[in-house]
Coordinates of C-alpha atoms in Angstrom, one line a residue:
Chain A
M1 CA -20.1 116.2 79.1
N2 CA -19.0 117.7 75.8
A3 CA -19.4 114.3 74.2
A4 CA -23.0 114.1 75.4
L5 CA -23.8 117.6 74.1
I6 CA -22.2 116.8 70.7
F7 CA -24.0 113.5 70.2
G8 CA -27.3 114.9 71.6
L9 CA -27.2 117.7 69.1
L10 CA -26.2 115.4 66.3
F11 CA -29.0 113.0 66.9
G12 CA -31.5 115.7 67.5
L13 CA -30.7 117.3 64.1
M14 CA -30.6 113.9 62.4
L15 CA -34.1 112.9 63.6
T16 CA -35.6 115.9 61.8
G17 CA -34.8 114.1 58.6
M18 CA -32.3 116.5 57.2
P19 CA -29.4 115.1 55.3
I20 CA -26.9 113.4 57.6
S21 CA -24.1 115.4 56.1
I22 CA -25.9 118.7 57.1
S23 CA -26.5 117.5 60.6
L24 CA -22.8 116.6 61.0
G25 CA -21.8 120.0 59.7
L26 CA -24.2 122.0 61.7
T27 CA -23.2 120.2 64.9
V28 CA -19.6 121.1 64.3
L29 CA -20.4 124.7 63.5
A30 CA -22.7 125.1 66.5
F31 CA -20.1 123.7 68.8
L32 CA -17.2 125.6 67.4
F33 CA -19.1 128.9 67.5
T34 CA -20.1 128.6 71.1
M35 CA -17.8 126.3 73.0
T36 CA -14.3 126.3 71.8
T37 CA -11.4 128.5 70.9
V38 CA -10.5 126.6 67.7
P39 CA -10.3 129.2 65.0
I40 CA -13.5 128.9 62.9
T41 CA -11.7 129.8 59.7
S42 CA -9.8 126.5 59.8
V43 CA -13.2 124.8 59.2
G44 CA -13.5 126.4 55.7
L45 CA -10.1 125.1 54.8
K46 CA -11.0 121.6 56.1
L47 CA -13.9 121.5 53.7
F48 CA -11.4 121.4 50.9
T49 CA -8.4 119.6 52.4
G50 CA -10.7 116.9 53.8
L51 CA -11.1 115.7 50.3
D52 CA -7.6 116.5 49.1
N53 CA -6.6 112.9 49.3
F54 CA -5.9 110.5 46.4
G55 CA -7.2 107.5 48.3
I56 CA -10.7 109.0 48.6
M57 CA -10.9 109.4 44.8
A58 CA -11.2 105.6 44.5
I59 CA -14.8 106.1 45.5
P60 CA -16.1 108.1 42.5
F61 CA -14.2 105.9 40.2
F62 CA -15.6 102.6 41.6
I63 CA -19.0 104.1 41.6
L64 CA -18.6 105.0 37.9
A65 CA -17.4 101.5 37.1
G66 CA -20.3 100.1 39.0
T67 CA -22.8 102.3 37.2
F68 CA -21.5 101.2 33.8
L69 CA -21.6 97.5 34.9
T70 CA -25.1 97.7 36.3
R71 CA -26.5 99.0 33.0
G72 CA -24.4 97.2 30.5
G73 CA -25.4 93.5 30.4
V74 CA -22.4 92.3 32.4
A75 CA -24.7 91.0 35.1
R76 CA -26.8 89.1 32.6
R77 CA -23.8 87.2 31.2
M78 CA -22.6 86.4 34.7
I79 CA -26.0 85.0 35.6
H80 CA -26.1 83.0 32.4
F81 CA -22.7 81.5 33.3
T82 CA -23.6 80.6 36.9
T83 CA -27.0 79.3 35.9
S84 CA -25.3 76.9 33.4
L85 CA -23.1 75.6 36.3
V86 CA -25.5 75.1 39.1
S87 CA -29.1 75.3 38.0
H88 CA -29.7 71.5 38.0
W89 CA -29.2 71.4 41.8
P90 CA -32.1 71.9 44.2
G91 CA -32.9 75.6 44.3
G92 CA -30.6 75.9 41.3
L93 CA -31.6 79.4 40.2
G94 CA -31.3 80.6 43.8
L95 CA -27.8 79.2 44.0
A96 CA -27.0 80.8 40.7
G97 CA -28.3 84.0 42.3
V98 CA -25.9 83.7 45.3
A99 CA -23.0 83.0 42.9
S100 CA -23.9 85.8 40.5
C101 CA -24.1 88.3 43.4
A102 CA -20.7 87.2 44.7
M103 CA -19.2 87.6 41.2
F104 CA -20.8 90.9 40.6
A105 CA -19.7 92.0 44.1
A106 CA -16.1 91.2 43.0
I107 CA -16.3 93.7 40.2
A108 CA -18.6 96.4 41.8
G109 CA -18.3 98.0 45.2
S110 CA -21.8 98.5 46.3
S111 CA -24.6 96.3 47.7
V112 CA -27.5 98.2 46.1
A113 CA -25.9 98.0 42.7
T114 CA -25.5 94.3 43.1
V115 CA -29.1 93.8 44.1
V116 CA -30.3 95.9 41.2
A117 CA -28.0 94.3 38.6
I118 CA -28.7 90.7 39.6
G119 CA -32.2 91.0 41.0
S120 CA -33.8 92.8 38.2
I121 CA -32.9 90.0 35.8
L122 CA -33.0 86.9 38.1
M123 CA -36.0 87.5 40.3
P124 CA -38.5 87.6 37.4
A125 CA -36.8 84.6 35.9
M126 CA -37.2 82.6 39.1
V127 CA -40.9 83.4 39.4
E128 CA -41.3 82.3 35.8
Q129 CA -39.6 79.0 36.6
G130 CA -42.0 78.3 39.4
F131 CA -40.1 79.5 42.5
P132 CA -42.1 81.4 45.0
K133 CA -41.6 85.1 44.9
R134 CA -40.5 85.2 48.5
F135 CA -37.7 82.8 47.9
G136 CA -36.2 84.8 45.1
A137 CA -36.5 88.1 46.9
G138 CA -34.9 86.7 50.0
V139 CA -31.9 85.2 48.2
I140 CA -31.1 88.2 46.1
S141 CA -31.7 90.9 48.7
T142 CA -29.3 89.2 51.2
S143 CA -26.7 88.0 48.7
G144 CA -26.5 91.5 47.3
A145 CA -25.0 92.5 50.6
L146 CA -21.8 90.7 49.5
G147 CA -21.2 93.8 47.5
I148 CA -19.7 95.7 50.4
L149 CA -17.6 92.8 51.7
V150 CA -16.1 91.3 48.6
P151 CA -13.5 93.7 47.2
P152 CA -13.7 96.2 45.6
S153 CA -15.9 97.7 48.3
I154 CA -16.7 101.3 48.7
I155 CA -17.3 100.7 52.4
L156 CA -13.8 99.3 52.9
V157 CA -12.4 102.3 50.9
L158 CA -14.2 104.6 53.3
Y159 CA -12.8 102.8 56.3
G160 CA -9.3 102.8 54.9
V161 CA -9.4 106.5 54.2
S162 CA -10.9 107.5 57.5
T163 CA -8.5 105.4 59.6
N164 CA -5.4 105.6 57.4
S165 CA -5.4 101.8 56.9
S166 CA -4.1 100.2 53.8
I167 CA -7.0 99.8 51.3
G168 CA -5.1 97.0 49.5
A169 CA -4.9 95.0 52.8
L170 CA -8.5 95.6 53.6
F171 CA -9.5 94.4 50.1
M172 CA -7.5 91.2 50.6
A173 CA -9.0 90.8 54.1
G174 CA -12.5 90.9 52.6
I175 CA -12.0 88.0 50.2
M176 CA -12.0 85.0 52.6
P177 CA -15.0 86.2 54.7
G178 CA -16.8 87.0 51.4
V179 CA -16.4 83.5 50.1
I180 CA -17.4 82.0 53.4
L181 CA -20.5 84.1 53.6
A182 CA -21.4 83.2 50.0
V183 CA -21.1 79.5 50.9
M184 CA -23.3 80.0 54.0
L185 CA -26.0 81.8 52.1
A186 CA -25.8 79.1 49.4
V187 CA -26.2 76.4 52.0
V188 CA -29.4 78.1 53.4
T189 CA -30.7 78.5 49.8
W190 CA -30.0 74.8 49.0
F191 CA -31.6 73.6 52.2
I192 CA -34.8 75.6 51.8
A193 CA -35.1 74.6 48.2
W194 CA -34.5 70.9 49.0
R195 CA -37.0 70.9 51.9
N196 CA -39.7 72.5 49.7
D197 CA -38.8 70.6 46.6
Y198 CA -38.4 73.6 44.4
P199 CA -38.0 73.1 40.7
R200 CA -34.7 72.1 39.2
L201 CA -33.6 73.0 35.7
P202 CA -32.1 70.6 33.2
R203 CA -28.3 70.2 33.4
A204 CA -26.3 72.3 31.0
S205 CA -23.7 70.6 28.8
W206 CA -20.1 71.4 29.2
S207 CA -20.0 73.1 25.8
E208 CA -22.9 75.3 26.9
R209 CA -21.0 76.1 30.1
F210 CA -17.9 77.0 28.2
K211 CA -19.8 79.2 25.8
A212 CA -21.4 81.0 28.8
F213 CA -18.0 81.4 30.4
R214 CA -16.5 82.9 27.2
E215 CA -19.3 85.4 27.1
A216 CA -18.9 86.4 30.7
I217 CA -15.1 86.5 30.6
W218 CA -15.0 90.2 29.8
G219 CA -16.7 91.1 33.0
L220 CA -14.8 88.6 35.0
M221 CA -11.5 90.1 33.8
L222 CA -12.2 93.1 36.0
V223 CA -11.5 91.0 39.1
V224 CA -8.1 90.3 37.7
I225 CA -7.5 93.9 36.8
V226 CA -8.5 95.3 40.1
L227 CA -7.3 92.7 42.6
G228 CA -4.3 91.5 40.6
G229 CA -3.3 95.1 39.8
I230 CA -3.5 96.2 43.4
Y231 CA -1.8 93.1 44.8
G232 CA 0.8 93.0 42.1
G233 CA 1.8 96.6 43.0
I234 CA 0.9 97.7 39.4
F235 CA -1.3 100.4 40.6
T236 CA -2.9 102.0 43.7
P237 CA -6.5 101.3 44.5
T238 CA -7.5 104.7 43.1
E239 CA -5.7 104.0 39.8
A240 CA -7.3 100.5 39.7
A241 CA -10.7 102.1 40.2
A242 CA -10.1 104.6 37.3
T243 CA -8.9 101.8 35.1
A244 CA -11.9 99.7 36.0
A245 CA -14.2 102.5 35.1
V246 CA -12.6 103.0 31.6
Y247 CA -12.6 99.2 31.1
A248 CA -16.2 98.9 32.1
F249 CA -17.1 101.7 29.7
F250 CA -15.2 99.9 27.0
I251 CA -16.8 96.5 27.4
T252 CA -20.4 97.8 27.8
V253 CA -20.2 100.2 24.9
F254 CA -18.0 98.4 22.4
V255 CA -17.9 94.7 23.3
Y256 CA -21.3 93.9 24.7
K257 CA -22.8 96.9 22.8
E258 CA -25.6 97.2 25.4
L259 CA -25.1 100.8 26.0
K260 CA -25.1 103.4 23.3
L261 CA -22.6 106.2 23.3
T262 CA -25.5 108.7 23.7
D263 CA -26.4 107.0 27.0
V264 CA -22.9 107.6 28.5
P265 CA -23.6 111.2 29.7
K266 CA -26.6 109.8 31.7
V267 CA -24.3 107.2 33.3
L268 CA -21.7 109.8 34.1
L269 CA -24.3 112.1 35.7
N270 CA -25.8 109.3 37.8
A271 CA -22.4 108.2 39.0
A272 CA -21.3 111.8 39.6
S273 CA -24.3 112.7 41.7
L274 CA -24.0 109.5 43.8
S275 CA -20.3 110.1 44.3
A276 CA -20.9 113.8 45.2
M277 CA -23.4 112.7 47.8
L278 CA -20.9 110.4 49.4
L279 CA -18.1 112.9 49.1
Y280 CA -20.3 115.5 50.8
I281 CA -20.9 113.2 53.8
I282 CA -17.1 112.5 53.9
T283 CA -16.3 116.2 54.0
N284 CA -18.6 116.8 56.9
A285 CA -17.6 113.6 58.6
V286 CA -14.0 114.9 58.4
L287 CA -15.1 118.0 60.2
F288 CA -16.9 116.0 62.8
S289 CA -13.9 113.7 63.5
F290 CA -11.8 116.9 63.7
L291 CA -14.2 118.1 66.4
M292 CA -14.0 114.7 68.2
T293 CA -10.2 114.8 68.2
S294 CA -9.9 118.3 69.3
E295 CA -12.3 117.5 72.2
Q296 CA -10.3 114.3 72.8
I297 CA -13.4 112.3 73.0
P298 CA -12.1 109.0 71.6
Q299 CA -9.2 109.2 74.0
A300 CA -11.5 109.8 76.9
M301 CA -13.6 106.8 75.9
A302 CA -10.5 104.6 75.5
A303 CA -9.4 105.6 79.0
W304 CA -12.8 104.7 80.3
I305 CA -12.7 101.3 78.7
V306 CA -9.2 100.6 79.9
D307 CA -10.2 101.7 83.5
R308 CA -13.1 99.2 83.4
H309 CA -10.8 96.4 82.3
L310 CA -13.3 95.6 79.6
S311 CA -12.1 92.4 78.0
L312 CA -11.6 92.1 74.3
W313 CA -14.5 89.8 74.1
M314 CA -16.9 92.3 75.7
F315 CA -15.5 95.2 73.7
L316 CA -16.2 93.4 70.4
L317 CA -19.7 92.5 71.6
V318 CA -20.4 96.2 72.5
V319 CA -19.0 97.4 69.2
N320 CA -21.3 94.9 67.4
V321 CA -24.4 96.0 69.3
I322 CA -23.7 99.7 68.7
L323 CA -23.2 99.1 65.0
L324 CA -26.3 97.0 64.7
M325 CA -28.3 99.6 66.5
A326 CA -26.9 102.3 64.3
G327 CA -27.9 100.2 61.3
N328 CA -31.5 100.7 62.3
V329 CA -31.5 104.4 61.6
M330 CA -28.6 105.3 59.3
D331 CA -27.2 104.2 56.0
P332 CA -23.9 102.3 56.0
S333 CA -21.6 105.0 54.6
S334 CA -22.7 107.5 57.2
I335 CA -22.4 105.0 60.1
L336 CA -19.0 104.1 58.9
L337 CA -17.7 107.6 58.5
I338 CA -19.0 108.7 62.0
M339 CA -18.0 105.5 63.9
A340 CA -14.7 104.5 62.3
P341 CA -12.7 107.5 63.6
I342 CA -14.2 106.9 67.1
L343 CA -13.8 103.1 67.2
F344 CA -10.4 103.0 65.6
P345 CA -8.4 104.5 68.5
L346 CA -10.4 102.4 71.0
A347 CA -9.8 99.2 69.1
T348 CA -6.0 99.8 68.7
R349 CA -5.8 100.6 72.3
I350 CA -7.4 97.4 73.4
G351 CA -5.6 95.3 70.8
V352 CA -8.0 94.8 68.0
D353 CA -6.3 94.6 64.6
P354 CA -7.4 97.6 62.5
I355 CA -7.9 95.5 59.4
H356 CA -10.1 93.1 61.4
L357 CA -12.1 96.0 62.7
G358 CA -12.7 97.2 59.1
V359 CA -14.0 93.8 58.0
L360 CA -16.1 93.6 61.2
M361 CA -17.7 97.0 60.4
A362 CA -18.4 96.0 56.8
V363 CA -20.2 92.8 58.0
N364 CA -22.3 94.9 60.4
M365 CA -23.2 97.2 57.6
E366 CA -24.3 94.2 55.6
V367 CA -26.7 93.1 58.3
G368 CA -28.0 96.7 58.6
L369 CA -28.7 96.7 54.8
C370 CA -30.9 93.6 55.1
H371 CA -33.4 94.5 57.8
P372 CA -35.9 97.3 58.2
P373 CA -36.4 100.2 58.8
V374 CA -33.5 101.5 56.7
G375 CA -32.2 98.4 55.0
L376 CA -31.7 99.7 51.5
N377 CA -31.3 96.2 50.0
L378 CA -34.8 95.4 51.2
Y379 CA -36.3 98.5 49.6
V380 CA -34.6 97.9 46.4
G381 CA -35.5 94.2 46.5
S382 CA -39.1 95.0 47.2
G383 CA -39.2 97.4 44.3
I384 CA -37.9 94.8 41.9
A385 CA -40.0 91.9 43.2
K386 CA -43.0 94.2 43.7
M387 CA -43.5 93.0 47.2
G388 CA -44.4 94.9 50.3
I389 CA -41.6 95.8 52.7
S390 CA -43.1 93.7 55.6
E391 CA -43.4 90.7 53.3
I392 CA -39.8 90.9 52.1
T393 CA -38.7 91.4 55.7
I394 CA -40.1 87.9 56.5
A395 CA -38.7 86.5 53.3
V396 CA -35.1 87.4 54.2
L397 CA -35.2 85.9 57.7
P398 CA -33.5 82.6 57.0
W399 CA -30.6 84.3 55.2
L400 CA -30.4 87.1 57.8
G401 CA -30.0 84.4 60.5
A402 CA -27.1 82.9 58.6
M403 CA -25.6 86.4 58.3
L404 CA -25.8 86.9 62.1
V405 CA -24.0 83.6 62.7
F406 CA -21.4 84.8 60.2
L407 CA -21.1 88.1 62.0
A408 CA -20.3 86.2 65.2
M409 CA -17.7 84.2 63.3
V410 CA -16.0 87.3 61.8
T411 CA -16.0 89.0 65.2
Y412 CA -14.4 86.2 67.2
L413 CA -12.2 84.6 64.6
P414 CA -10.0 87.4 63.4
Q415 CA -7.8 85.0 61.5
M416 CA -10.7 84.6 59.0
S417 CA -10.1 88.1 57.8
L418 CA -6.4 88.4 58.6
W419 CA -5.1 85.2 57.2
L420 CA -5.0 86.2 53.5
P421 CA -3.4 89.7 54.0
H422 CA -0.8 88.0 56.3
A423 CA -0.1 85.3 53.8
L424 CA 0.4 87.8 51.1
G425 CA 2.7 89.8 53.3
M426 CA 0.4 92.9 53.0
H427 CA -0.2 93.5 56.6
Chain B
M1 CA -35.5 130.1 31.5
F2 CA -32.5 131.2 33.6
L3 CA -33.1 128.2 35.9
R4 CA -33.2 125.8 33.0
I5 CA -29.8 127.0 31.8
L6 CA -28.4 126.8 35.3
D7 CA -29.7 123.2 35.7
R8 CA -28.1 122.2 32.4
L9 CA -24.8 123.8 33.2
E10 CA -24.7 122.1 36.5
E11 CA -25.3 118.7 34.9
I12 CA -22.8 119.2 32.1
L13 CA -20.2 120.5 34.6
I14 CA -20.4 117.5 37.0
A15 CA -20.7 114.8 34.3
G16 CA -17.8 116.4 32.4
L17 CA -15.6 116.6 35.4
M18 CA -16.3 113.0 36.3
A19 CA -15.3 111.8 32.8
A20 CA -12.3 114.1 32.6
A21 CA -10.9 113.0 36.0
T22 CA -11.3 109.3 35.1
L23 CA -9.5 109.9 31.8
V24 CA -6.7 111.8 33.3
I25 CA -5.9 109.0 35.8
F26 CA -6.3 106.4 33.1
I27 CA -3.9 108.2 30.8
S28 CA -1.3 108.6 33.5
V29 CA -1.5 104.8 34.2
V30 CA -1.1 104.0 30.5
H31 CA 1.7 106.5 30.3
R32 CA 3.5 104.8 33.2
F33 CA 3.0 101.4 31.6
G34 CA 4.1 102.6 28.2
I35 CA 7.3 104.2 29.5
G36 CA 8.4 100.7 30.6
Y37 CA 8.6 99.5 27.0
R38 CA 11.8 100.3 25.1
V39 CA 10.0 101.1 21.9
L40 CA 7.8 103.7 23.4
Y41 CA 10.3 105.2 25.8
P42 CA 11.7 107.9 23.5
Y43 CA 8.3 109.2 22.8
L44 CA 7.0 109.1 26.3
H45 CA 9.8 110.1 28.5
D46 CA 9.6 113.8 27.6
I47 CA 6.0 113.9 28.5
H48 CA 5.7 114.7 32.2
I49 CA 2.3 114.0 33.8
S50 CA 3.3 114.1 37.4
W51 CA 0.5 116.7 37.8
A52 CA -2.2 114.2 36.8
Q53 CA -3.0 113.1 40.3
E54 CA -3.4 116.7 41.5
L55 CA -5.5 117.7 38.6
A56 CA -7.8 114.7 39.0
I57 CA -8.3 115.4 42.7
Y58 CA -9.1 119.1 42.0
M59 CA -11.6 118.1 39.3
L60 CA -13.3 115.6 41.6
I61 CA -13.5 118.1 44.4
W62 CA -15.2 120.6 42.1
M63 CA -17.4 117.8 40.9
A64 CA -18.3 117.0 44.5
K65 CA -19.1 120.5 45.5
F66 CA -21.4 121.1 42.5
G67 CA -22.7 117.6 42.6
A68 CA -23.8 118.1 46.1
A69 CA -26.0 121.0 45.0
Y70 CA -27.4 118.9 42.1
G71 CA -28.1 116.2 44.7
V72 CA -30.3 118.6 46.7
R73 CA -32.3 119.2 43.6
T74 CA -32.7 115.5 42.9
G75 CA -33.1 114.5 46.5
I76 CA -30.2 112.1 46.7
H77 CA -28.9 113.2 50.1
V78 CA -29.7 110.6 52.6
G79 CA -31.4 111.4 55.9
V80 CA -33.0 109.6 58.8
D81 CA -36.7 109.5 58.1
V82 CA -37.7 106.9 60.7
L83 CA -39.1 109.5 63.0
I84 CA -40.7 112.0 60.7
N85 CA -42.6 109.4 58.8
H86 CA -44.6 108.8 62.0
L87 CA -45.5 112.5 62.6
K88 CA -48.8 114.0 61.8
P89 CA -48.8 115.7 58.3
A90 CA -48.8 119.2 59.6
S91 CA -45.9 118.7 62.0
R92 CA -44.1 116.6 59.4
K93 CA -44.2 119.4 57.0
L94 CA -42.9 121.9 59.5
T95 CA -40.1 119.5 60.5
I96 CA -39.0 118.9 56.9
L97 CA -39.1 122.7 56.3
F98 CA -36.9 123.2 59.4
G99 CA -34.4 120.6 58.0
L100 CA -34.3 122.3 54.6
F101 CA -33.7 125.7 56.2
C102 CA -30.9 124.2 58.3
G103 CA -29.4 123.0 55.1
A104 CA -29.7 126.5 53.6
L105 CA -28.2 128.0 56.8
F106 CA -25.2 125.6 56.9
T107 CA -24.4 126.0 53.2
A108 CA -24.7 129.8 53.5
I109 CA -22.3 129.9 56.5
V110 CA -19.8 127.6 54.8
G111 CA -20.1 129.5 51.5
T112 CA -19.3 132.8 53.4
M113 CA -16.4 131.3 55.2
G114 CA -15.1 129.9 51.9
A115 CA -15.6 133.3 50.2
K116 CA -13.6 135.1 52.9
F117 CA -10.9 132.5 52.6
V118 CA -10.7 132.9 48.8
I119 CA -10.6 136.7 49.1
G120 CA -7.8 136.3 51.6
L121 CA -5.8 134.2 49.2
Y122 CA -6.5 136.4 46.2
G123 CA -4.0 139.0 47.1
T124 CA -1.2 136.4 47.5
D125 CA 0.6 134.6 44.8
Q126 CA 0.2 131.2 46.4
T127 CA -0.1 128.4 43.9
T128 CA -0.8 124.7 44.0
P129 CA 2.3 122.4 44.3
D130 CA 2.3 120.6 40.9
L131 CA 0.1 122.4 38.5
E132 CA 1.1 125.9 39.8
I133 CA -2.3 127.4 39.3
P134 CA -3.4 130.1 41.7
S135 CA -4.7 128.6 44.9
W136 CA -7.6 131.1 45.2
F137 CA -9.0 129.7 41.9
V138 CA -8.9 126.1 43.1
Y139 CA -10.6 127.0 46.4
L140 CA -13.3 129.0 44.6
C141 CA -15.4 125.8 44.4
I142 CA -16.2 126.1 48.1
P143 CA -18.1 129.4 48.0
L144 CA -19.6 128.8 44.5
G145 CA -20.7 125.2 45.3
S146 CA -22.0 126.1 48.7
Y147 CA -24.0 129.1 47.6
L148 CA -25.5 127.1 44.8
M149 CA -26.4 124.4 47.3
C150 CA -28.0 127.0 49.5
F151 CA -30.0 128.2 46.6
R152 CA -31.1 124.7 45.9
F153 CA -32.2 124.1 49.5
L154 CA -34.3 127.3 49.4
Q155 CA -35.7 126.2 46.0
V156 CA -36.7 122.8 47.3
A157 CA -38.2 124.3 50.4
W158 CA -40.2 126.8 48.3
V159 CA -41.6 124.0 46.1
F160 CA -42.3 121.8 49.2
W161 CA -44.2 124.7 50.8
K162 CA -46.3 125.3 47.7
T163 CA -46.9 121.7 46.6
D164 CA -45.9 119.3 49.3
Q165 CA -43.6 117.6 46.8
L166 CA -40.1 116.7 47.7
P167 CA -37.5 115.5 45.2
H168 CA -37.1 111.8 45.7
H169 CA -34.2 109.6 44.6
D170 CA -35.0 105.9 44.0
P171 CA -31.8 103.8 44.3
G172 CA -33.5 100.8 42.8
H173 CA -34.4 102.4 39.5
V174 CA -31.8 102.0 36.8
E175 CA -32.7 103.2 33.4
G176 CA -32.2 100.7 30.6
L177 CA -32.8 97.6 32.8
P178 CA -36.0 95.8 32.1
E179 CA -38.5 97.5 34.3
D180 CA -41.0 94.6 34.5
G181 CA -38.0 92.3 34.4
H182 CA -39.0 90.1 31.5
D183 CA -35.9 88.7 30.1
K184 CA -36.2 85.3 28.5
T185 CA -32.7 85.1 27.2
L186 CA -31.3 84.7 30.6
V187 CA -31.9 81.2 31.6
G188 CA -29.9 80.2 28.7
D189 CA -30.2 78.4 25.4
H190 CA -30.2 75.0 27.0
L191 CA -33.6 75.6 28.6
Q192 CA -35.5 76.5 25.5

């Protein structure tokens, strides 16, 4: 009963278009003022203590690193490198797009940043080389979604923080699925290009490839710093993120010289406002999950599921359907912050590995990013490609299909995500 | 005039805190590395920076509270606009105004709760664990940030009422990237 009231109020407020963070907060306040005996003053404290966690601070640092990388010519050198490797194959520039997105995803934690960084350079180049606009827009908008699966990933940090799971283990768990998804997207790209006989580019010589690699190495080093550093126990994910931000600043300003020192305040301000927006949702999501717990809603749902003898297979199906539906109305971070604290106790009760659940949620969020009405990747992609939103929706369909197949694989083959963290002894 | 100064201060504060927190953590990492080397050990082992983590967290919380207010002004807070985009203009306007007033209401309540909390702490000599600065000062960001955010909501509502304009954030726009995307250097030397 209370659960219905809480969710009814939450959705009602959300549908008015007010910020999701505000709807979460108001729901909690309204409920606490009228229905419970929980001291209301504890809410004020929670607004501070909800953020008083070193793990959460990885988010602003990763966003800052990503903002530097998006603006600093790192993406261009990566594209240059991948183009020199694969552009002589059918759909070469498209394949280079998938590979560049995967690489950029491995140094930045957000999908939108990946689409912007790779797409704004590669999409026009593809049109120039004679690829149809739809093809380029389709490849990049979907491949950009790798950003939240391949570590570092802001979504996985959010999951780790809100369920108290190891962020390091989550990052490692994202690697294998990320590589497999990249390969699947590349196969679709290759197939479409081969069927339609899209242009190929001349093969690059090995010396050109080596030169392109040497140029790109500064950006690629970030992968080593972040993943190697976390896995090697040299630093925590948050420290890795801060180091990555300083490193990204250093290479874009002093090595690649694509950013002037006078541009840095702008970058800082952009990163700060994006982080503050996320942290504000986090604060209110913490309040919301505090309300959920004090009303024992996840426990009640878990008991209900156990009573029904819902099998693991069915449970995962239901989780996917709920998450995909949520992806139709909300942005990934908000879905994750609202759903993770609810799904986590259910999943552990029914025997789903928490790390597996994290990867599963990230893949669901990826799908949500690639279809309307709220798929941010599509909006960003349509802005870059100068295409209408309905046109780009059709353009992404082949790759979106591959993603749904991949979602089923991730859901029912937990070993895909768990193998690497297990092998490394992290989980 | 006053508003312009407030806007600038807000921007400087959040960008500055962002940079400072990053540097603090980076320096503490470098320090921990450096202390492992015998040559550097004598210079570094007297410097204690165990407080770095706490300081960075507090700076980022302050950044988050004021940044959230800045975000209202720049329209970065995400909402669900699927439904309201299908409403008739008049009811759409009313719904959006309702949302903005809810924002103002929520931040006003939170600000007041925070203010009461800070006043309650002010009399005590409670301090933070590592830095040992007075707790009331650290928590001051809740009332200040929330009231500022409340003010921003009212400001946005007022402008929207008068001009029908809402601040809008475009995630796809990145300054410095080629806007029409013409970048010939990309496909590499071997193609030219």
